[in-house]
Amino acid sequence: MAQNASFPISFEFFPTKTAEGAAKHVQVRQALYARQPEFCSVTYGAGGSTQSGTFAMVQAIQQEGVAAASHFSCIGATRQSVRSQLQQLKDMGVRRLVALRGDLPSGYGLGGEFQYASDLVAFIRAEFGDFFHIEVAAYPEVHPQARSPEADLRALAAKAQAGANSAITQYFFNADAYARFVDDAQRLGVGIPVVPGIMPILNATQLMRFSDATGAEIPRWIRLRLQAFGDDTASIRAFGLDVVTRLCEQLRSLGAPGLHFYTMNQSTATLALCDRLGL
Ligand code: FAD
Protein backbone atom coordinates (compact mmCIF):
# COMPACT_ATOMS: atom_id res chain seq x y z
CA MET A 1 0.00 0.00 0.00
CA ALA A 2 1.26 3.52 -0.79
CA GLN A 3 2.41 5.62 2.16
CA ASN A 4 1.02 9.02 3.09
CA ALA A 5 3.05 11.16 0.74
CA SER A 6 2.68 14.34 2.76
CA PHE A 7 4.07 13.24 6.13
CA PRO A 8 4.91 9.82 7.66
CA ILE A 9 2.36 8.57 10.15
CA SER A 10 1.85 5.28 11.96
CA PHE A 11 -0.90 3.81 14.13
CA GLU A 12 -0.68 1.73 17.27
CA PHE A 13 -3.20 -0.91 18.33
CA PHE A 14 -3.47 -3.40 21.16
CA PRO A 15 -4.56 -7.02 20.70
CA THR A 16 -8.30 -7.61 20.98
CA LYS A 17 -9.52 -10.11 23.56
CA THR A 18 -12.62 -11.61 21.93
CA ALA A 19 -13.67 -12.79 18.48
CA GLU A 20 -16.29 -10.03 18.44
CA GLY A 21 -13.64 -7.41 19.28
CA ALA A 22 -11.37 -8.77 16.56
CA ALA A 23 -14.17 -8.55 13.97
CA LYS A 24 -14.96 -4.94 14.96
CA HIS A 25 -11.30 -4.00 14.83
CA VAL A 26 -11.11 -4.93 11.15
CA GLN A 27 -13.36 -1.91 10.41
CA VAL A 28 -11.20 0.35 12.58
CA ARG A 29 -8.08 -0.70 10.69
CA GLN A 30 -9.69 -0.30 7.28
CA ALA A 31 -10.81 3.23 8.13
CA LEU A 32 -7.28 4.12 9.26
CA TYR A 33 -5.51 2.46 6.31
CA ALA A 34 -7.12 5.08 4.07
CA ARG A 35 -4.58 7.52 5.60
CA GLN A 36 -1.72 5.43 4.19
CA PRO A 37 0.33 4.78 7.33
CA GLU A 38 3.98 3.86 7.05
CA PHE A 39 3.19 0.95 9.41
CA CYS A 40 0.74 -0.17 12.07
CA SER A 41 2.08 -1.56 15.33
CA VAL A 42 0.57 -3.93 17.89
CA THR A 43 1.47 -3.85 21.58
CA TYR A 44 2.82 -6.85 23.44
CA GLY A 45 1.69 -7.64 26.99
CA ALA A 46 4.09 -7.82 29.90
CA GLY A 47 5.95 -11.11 30.08
CA GLY A 48 4.50 -12.24 26.74
CA SER A 49 0.97 -12.40 28.17
CA THR A 50 -0.63 -11.30 24.88
CA GLN A 51 1.83 -12.99 22.56
CA SER A 52 -0.69 -15.00 20.54
CA GLY A 53 -3.11 -12.05 20.29
CA THR A 54 -0.29 -9.72 19.27
CA PHE A 55 1.02 -12.06 16.61
CA ALA A 56 -2.51 -12.77 15.30
CA MET A 57 -3.20 -9.05 14.81
CA VAL A 58 0.24 -8.47 13.30
CA GLN A 59 -0.43 -11.26 10.83
CA ALA A 60 -3.87 -9.86 9.96
CA ILE A 61 -2.34 -6.43 9.24
CA GLN A 62 0.32 -7.97 7.01
CA GLN A 63 -2.36 -9.93 5.15
CA GLU A 64 -4.31 -6.71 4.66
CA GLY A 65 -1.33 -5.36 2.71
CA VAL A 66 0.03 -2.96 5.36
CA ALA A 67 3.45 -3.15 7.03
CA ALA A 68 3.04 -4.37 10.60
CA ALA A 69 5.38 -3.77 13.52
CA SER A 70 5.24 -6.12 16.46
CA HIS A 71 6.05 -4.64 19.85
CA PHE A 72 8.24 -7.07 21.70
CA SER A 73 9.29 -6.86 25.34
CA CYS A 74 12.16 -8.82 26.83
CA ILE A 75 11.56 -8.56 30.57
CA GLY A 76 11.48 -12.01 32.15
CA ALA A 77 12.36 -13.68 28.81
CA THR A 78 15.17 -16.08 27.93
CA ARG A 79 17.40 -15.76 24.87
CA GLN A 80 15.94 -18.97 23.53
CA SER A 81 12.32 -17.81 23.83
CA VAL A 82 13.14 -14.44 22.23
CA ARG A 83 15.01 -16.16 19.39
CA SER A 84 12.14 -18.48 18.60
CA GLN A 85 9.44 -15.80 18.78
CA LEU A 86 11.42 -13.46 16.54
CA GLN A 87 11.95 -16.32 14.11
CA GLN A 88 8.17 -16.77 14.07
CA LEU A 89 7.72 -13.08 13.19
CA LYS A 90 10.40 -13.33 10.52
CA ASP A 91 8.65 -16.36 9.03
CA MET A 92 5.44 -14.28 8.92
CA GLY A 93 7.26 -11.68 6.82
CA VAL A 94 7.26 -9.05 9.60
CA ARG A 95 10.16 -6.64 9.08
CA ARG A 96 9.55 -4.15 11.90
CA LEU A 97 9.79 -4.43 15.67
CA VAL A 98 9.25 -2.04 18.57
CA ALA A 99 11.87 -3.44 20.97
CA LEU A 100 11.14 -2.81 24.63
CA ARG A 101 12.14 -3.85 28.08
CA GLY A 102 8.50 -3.89 29.25
CA ASP A 103 7.20 -3.99 32.81
CA LEU A 104 6.14 -6.99 34.82
CA PRO A 105 3.20 -6.69 37.22
CA SER A 106 4.42 -6.06 40.78
CA GLY A 107 5.40 -9.21 42.64
CA TYR A 108 6.95 -10.91 39.61
CA GLY A 109 10.57 -9.88 40.27
CA LEU A 110 12.71 -9.15 37.24
CA GLY A 111 14.29 -12.48 36.32
CA GLY A 112 14.97 -13.31 32.70
CA GLU A 113 18.12 -12.95 30.65
CA PHE A 114 17.70 -9.34 29.51
CA GLN A 115 18.01 -6.32 31.76
CA TYR A 116 17.38 -3.39 29.44
CA ALA A 117 15.89 -2.78 26.00
CA SER A 118 19.40 -2.03 24.72
CA ASP A 119 20.32 -5.68 25.51
CA LEU A 120 17.35 -6.82 23.41
CA VAL A 121 18.32 -4.57 20.49
CA ALA A 122 21.90 -5.89 20.58
CA PHE A 123 20.61 -9.47 20.71
CA ILE A 124 18.30 -8.92 17.72
CA ARG A 125 21.14 -7.44 15.67
CA ALA A 126 23.48 -10.31 16.65
CA GLU A 127 20.91 -12.99 15.79
CA PHE A 128 19.03 -11.49 12.84
CA GLY A 129 21.43 -8.95 11.36
CA ASP A 130 19.62 -6.15 9.58
CA PHE A 131 16.47 -8.12 8.84
CA PHE A 132 14.32 -6.07 11.22
CA HIS A 133 13.80 -2.32 11.34
CA ILE A 134 13.96 -1.69 15.08
CA GLU A 135 12.04 1.06 16.86
CA VAL A 136 12.70 1.78 20.53
CA ALA A 137 10.93 3.81 23.20
CA ALA A 138 11.94 7.34 24.24
CA TYR A 139 10.69 9.54 27.08
CA PRO A 140 10.69 13.34 26.61
CA GLU A 141 9.33 13.70 30.16
CA VAL A 142 11.74 11.07 31.56
CA HIS A 143 10.98 7.39 32.23
CA PRO A 144 9.59 6.99 35.78
CA GLN A 145 12.38 4.62 36.85
CA ALA A 146 15.25 6.61 35.35
CA ARG A 147 18.01 7.59 37.79
CA SER A 148 18.11 11.04 36.20
CA PRO A 149 17.07 12.75 32.94
CA GLU A 150 20.68 12.43 31.80
CA ALA A 151 20.73 8.68 32.57
CA ASP A 152 17.52 8.26 30.58
CA LEU A 153 19.04 10.04 27.59
CA ARG A 154 22.05 7.75 27.88
CA ALA A 155 19.65 4.77 27.86
CA LEU A 156 18.27 6.03 24.52
CA ALA A 157 21.81 6.53 23.23
CA ALA A 158 22.63 2.93 24.26
CA LYS A 159 19.64 1.65 22.28
CA ALA A 160 20.71 3.65 19.21
CA GLN A 161 24.28 2.43 19.65
CA ALA A 162 23.06 -1.18 19.87
CA GLY A 163 21.41 -0.81 16.46
CA ALA A 164 17.96 0.78 16.80
CA ASN A 165 16.81 2.55 13.63
CA SER A 166 14.38 5.01 15.18
CA ALA A 167 12.53 5.89 18.37
CA ILE A 168 8.90 6.53 19.25
CA THR A 169 8.14 8.63 22.30
CA GLN A 170 5.83 8.12 25.21
CA TYR A 171 2.93 10.53 24.76
CA PHE A 172 3.17 14.03 26.18
CA PHE A 173 1.29 17.31 25.89
CA ASN A 174 4.20 19.73 26.11
CA ALA A 175 5.98 20.38 22.82
CA ASP A 176 8.90 22.08 24.61
CA ALA A 177 9.71 18.84 26.44
CA TYR A 178 10.04 17.12 23.06
CA ALA A 179 12.14 19.91 21.53
CA ARG A 180 14.54 19.92 24.46
CA PHE A 181 14.75 16.13 24.54
CA VAL A 182 15.60 15.90 20.84
CA ASP A 183 18.27 18.61 21.18
CA ASP A 184 19.81 16.91 24.20
CA ALA A 185 19.73 13.51 22.49
CA GLN A 186 21.47 14.94 19.43
CA ARG A 187 24.11 16.52 21.66
CA LEU A 188 24.74 13.03 23.07
CA GLY A 189 25.27 11.76 19.53
CA VAL A 190 21.85 10.11 19.06
CA GLY A 191 21.34 10.37 15.32
CA ILE A 192 18.14 8.29 14.92
CA PRO A 193 14.77 9.96 14.24
CA VAL A 194 12.62 10.49 17.35
CA VAL A 195 8.96 10.28 16.35
CA PRO A 196 6.44 11.77 18.81
CA GLY A 197 3.79 9.38 20.14
CA ILE A 198 0.41 11.14 20.04
CA MET A 199 -2.42 10.28 22.42
CA PRO A 200 -5.85 11.50 21.32
CA ILE A 201 -7.97 12.61 24.27
CA LEU A 202 -10.97 10.28 24.39
CA ASN A 203 -11.71 9.72 28.03
CA ALA A 204 -10.50 11.94 30.86
CA THR A 205 -10.48 9.30 33.63
CA GLN A 206 -8.59 6.79 31.52
CA LEU A 207 -6.07 9.42 30.41
CA MET A 208 -5.35 10.47 33.99
CA ARG A 209 -4.92 6.84 35.06
CA PHE A 210 -2.48 6.14 32.20
CA SER A 211 -0.57 9.31 32.87
CA ASP A 212 -0.12 8.48 36.54
CA ALA A 213 1.27 5.08 35.55
CA THR A 214 3.57 6.24 32.76
CA GLY A 215 4.83 9.54 34.16
CA ALA A 216 3.37 11.45 31.18
CA GLU A 217 2.35 14.82 32.56
CA ILE A 218 -1.06 16.32 31.89
CA PRO A 219 -0.56 20.09 32.26
CA ARG A 220 -2.66 21.57 35.05
CA TRP A 221 -4.79 23.67 32.71
CA ILE A 222 -5.71 20.60 30.63
CA ARG A 223 -6.41 18.47 33.72
CA LEU A 224 -8.67 21.13 35.26
CA ARG A 225 -10.59 21.68 32.03
CA LEU A 226 -11.11 17.95 31.59
CA GLN A 227 -12.31 17.59 35.18
CA ALA A 228 -14.72 20.50 34.70
CA PHE A 229 -16.37 18.77 31.72
CA GLY A 230 -17.45 15.90 34.04
CA ASP A 231 -19.35 13.28 32.01
CA ASP A 232 -19.77 15.54 28.99
CA THR A 233 -17.91 13.29 26.56
CA ALA A 234 -18.64 15.43 23.51
CA SER A 235 -17.01 18.49 25.12
CA ILE A 236 -14.03 16.43 26.30
CA ARG A 237 -13.47 15.14 22.78
CA ALA A 238 -13.89 18.54 21.13
CA PHE A 239 -11.50 20.14 23.61
CA GLY A 240 -9.07 17.21 23.27
CA LEU A 241 -9.14 17.51 19.50
CA ASP A 242 -8.20 21.20 19.68
CA VAL A 243 -5.40 20.59 22.20
CA VAL A 244 -3.86 17.64 20.40
CA THR A 245 -4.17 19.23 16.95
CA ARG A 246 -2.28 22.26 18.23
CA LEU A 247 0.37 19.99 19.77
CA CYS A 248 0.84 18.12 16.47
CA GLU A 249 1.14 21.41 14.59
CA GLN A 250 3.81 22.59 17.02
CA LEU A 251 5.67 19.29 16.67
CA ARG A 252 5.62 19.49 12.89
CA SER A 253 6.97 23.02 12.97
CA LEU A 254 9.71 21.81 15.33
CA GLY A 255 10.73 19.34 12.64
CA ALA A 256 9.26 16.10 14.04
CA PRO A 257 10.06 13.38 11.49
CA GLY A 258 6.59 11.79 11.70
CA LEU A 259 3.71 11.15 14.09
CA HIS A 260 2.80 7.85 15.78
CA PHE A 261 -0.82 7.74 16.96
CA TYR A 262 -1.91 5.74 20.02
CA THR A 263 -5.32 4.94 18.54
CA MET A 264 -6.67 3.09 21.61
CA ASN A 265 -8.20 0.73 19.02
CA GLN A 266 -10.64 3.38 17.83
CA SER A 267 -10.59 5.26 14.57
CA THR A 268 -12.77 8.32 15.12
CA ALA A 269 -10.45 10.55 17.20
CA THR A 270 -7.35 9.67 15.18
CA LEU A 271 -9.17 10.30 11.91
CA ALA A 272 -10.44 13.64 13.19
CA LEU A 273 -6.85 14.60 14.08
CA CYS A 274 -5.60 13.50 10.65
CA ASP A 275 -8.36 15.58 9.02
CA ARG A 276 -7.43 18.66 11.00
CA LEU A 277 -3.76 18.15 10.15
CA GLY A 278 -4.42 17.49 6.48
CA LEU A 279 -2.93 13.98 6.68
P1 FAD B 1 14.68 0.64 28.76
O1 FAD B 1 15.13 1.44 27.62
O2 FAD B 1 15.43 -0.60 29.12
O3 FAD B 1 14.66 1.61 30.03
C1 FAD B 1 14.04 1.20 31.25
C2 FAD B 1 14.60 2.01 32.41
O4 FAD B 1 15.95 1.61 32.65
C3 FAD B 1 14.66 3.52 32.16
O5 FAD B 1 14.37 4.16 33.37
C4 FAD B 1 16.09 3.76 31.74
O6 FAD B 1 16.53 5.07 32.06
C5 FAD B 1 16.83 2.73 32.57
N1 FAD B 1 18.05 2.23 31.94
C6 FAD B 1 18.20 1.78 30.68
N2 FAD B 1 19.46 1.36 30.46
C7 FAD B 1 20.11 1.53 31.63
C8 FAD B 1 21.44 1.26 32.08
N3 FAD B 1 22.34 0.72 31.25
N4 FAD B 1 21.76 1.55 33.35
C9 FAD B 1 20.86 2.09 34.20
N5 FAD B 1 19.58 2.36 33.83
C10 FAD B 1 19.22 2.08 32.58
N6 FAD B 1 5.14 -1.84 27.34
C11 FAD B 1 4.67 -3.09 27.11
O7 FAD B 1 4.60 -3.91 28.06
N7 FAD B 1 4.20 -3.47 25.88
C12 FAD B 1 4.24 -2.64 24.82
O8 FAD B 1 3.82 -3.02 23.72
C13 FAD B 1 4.76 -1.31 25.01
N8 FAD B 1 4.86 -0.46 23.97
C14 FAD B 1 5.43 0.77 24.17
C15 FAD B 1 5.59 1.62 23.07
C16 FAD B 1 6.18 2.87 23.23
C17 FAD B 1 6.35 3.76 22.02
C18 FAD B 1 6.59 3.31 24.52
C19 FAD B 1 7.17 4.68 24.72
C20 FAD B 1 6.43 2.47 25.62
C21 FAD B 1 5.87 1.19 25.46
N9 FAD B 1 5.74 0.30 26.53
C22 FAD B 1 5.21 -0.96 26.32
C23 FAD B 1 6.15 0.69 27.89
C24 FAD B 1 7.58 0.24 28.21
O9 FAD B 1 7.68 -1.18 28.19
C25 FAD B 1 7.90 0.75 29.62
O10 FAD B 1 7.99 2.15 29.61
C26 FAD B 1 9.11 0.13 30.29
O11 FAD B 1 9.09 0.51 31.68
C27 FAD B 1 10.46 0.57 29.74
O12 FAD B 1 10.72 0.00 28.55
P2 FAD B 1 11.96 0.55 27.65
O13 FAD B 1 12.02 -0.30 26.47
O14 FAD B 1 11.88 1.99 27.48
O15 FAD B 1 13.18 0.18 28.66
XYZ file of C-alpha atoms and ligand atoms in Angstrom, residues 12 42-46 71 73 98-103 115-118 137-139 143 145-147 151-152 155 159 168-170 262, ligand 1:
86
model
C -0.676 1.728 17.268
C 0.569 -3.929 17.886
C 1.472 -3.846 21.578
C 2.817 -6.848 23.440
C 1.690 -7.638 26.993
C 4.092 -7.823 29.897
C 6.046 -4.643 19.846
C 9.285 -6.864 25.338
C 9.250 -2.043 18.569
C 11.871 -3.443 20.967
C 11.137 -2.806 24.634
C 12.138 -3.847 28.080
C 8.497 -3.890 29.249
C 7.196 -3.986 32.811
C 18.009 -6.316 31.756
C 17.377 -3.388 29.435
C 15.888 -2.783 26.001
C 19.399 -2.032 24.722
C 10.931 3.811 23.198
C 11.935 7.340 24.238
C 10.689 9.540 27.075
C 10.982 7.391 32.229
C 12.381 4.616 36.851
C 15.249 6.613 35.354
C 18.009 7.585 37.788
C 20.728 8.677 32.571
C 17.521 8.256 30.578
C 19.648 4.771 27.860
C 19.638 1.655 22.282
C 8.895 6.530 19.255
C 8.141 8.628 22.303
C 5.827 8.125 25.213
C -1.912 5.737 20.017
P 14.683 0.643 28.764
O 15.131 1.443 27.623
O 15.432 -0.602 29.118
O 14.659 1.614 30.032
C 14.040 1.196 31.248
C 14.598 2.007 32.413
O 15.948 1.607 32.652
C 14.657 3.519 32.156
O 14.370 4.162 33.366
C 16.092 3.757 31.735
O 16.527 5.074 32.063
C 16.828 2.727 32.568
N 18.047 2.226 31.938
C 18.196 1.783 30.680
N 19.458 1.357 30.460
C 20.114 1.527 31.628
C 21.437 1.260 32.075
N 22.344 0.718 31.247
N 21.756 1.551 33.352
C 20.857 2.089 34.196
N 19.579 2.361 33.830
C 19.217 2.082 32.584
N 5.141 -1.842 27.343
C 4.667 -3.086 27.114
O 4.603 -3.914 28.058
N 4.201 -3.474 25.881
C 4.237 -2.644 24.823
O 3.821 -3.021 23.720
C 4.758 -1.314 25.012
N 4.857 -0.457 23.969
C 5.434 0.773 24.173
C 5.593 1.624 23.070
C 6.180 2.872 23.227
C 6.351 3.764 22.017
C 6.590 3.311 24.518
C 7.168 4.679 24.716
C 6.435 2.466 25.615
C 5.875 1.187 25.459
N 5.740 0.296 26.525
C 5.214 -0.959 26.322
C 6.147 0.690 27.886
C 7.584 0.236 28.212
O 7.679 -1.176 28.187
C 7.902 0.745 29.622
O 7.987 2.152 29.612
C 9.115 0.126 30.293
O 9.092 0.508 31.679
C 10.459 0.572 29.735
O 10.724 0.004 28.546
P 11.959 0.548 27.653
O 12.015 -0.299 26.466
O 11.884 1.995 27.478
O 13.181 0.181 28.663
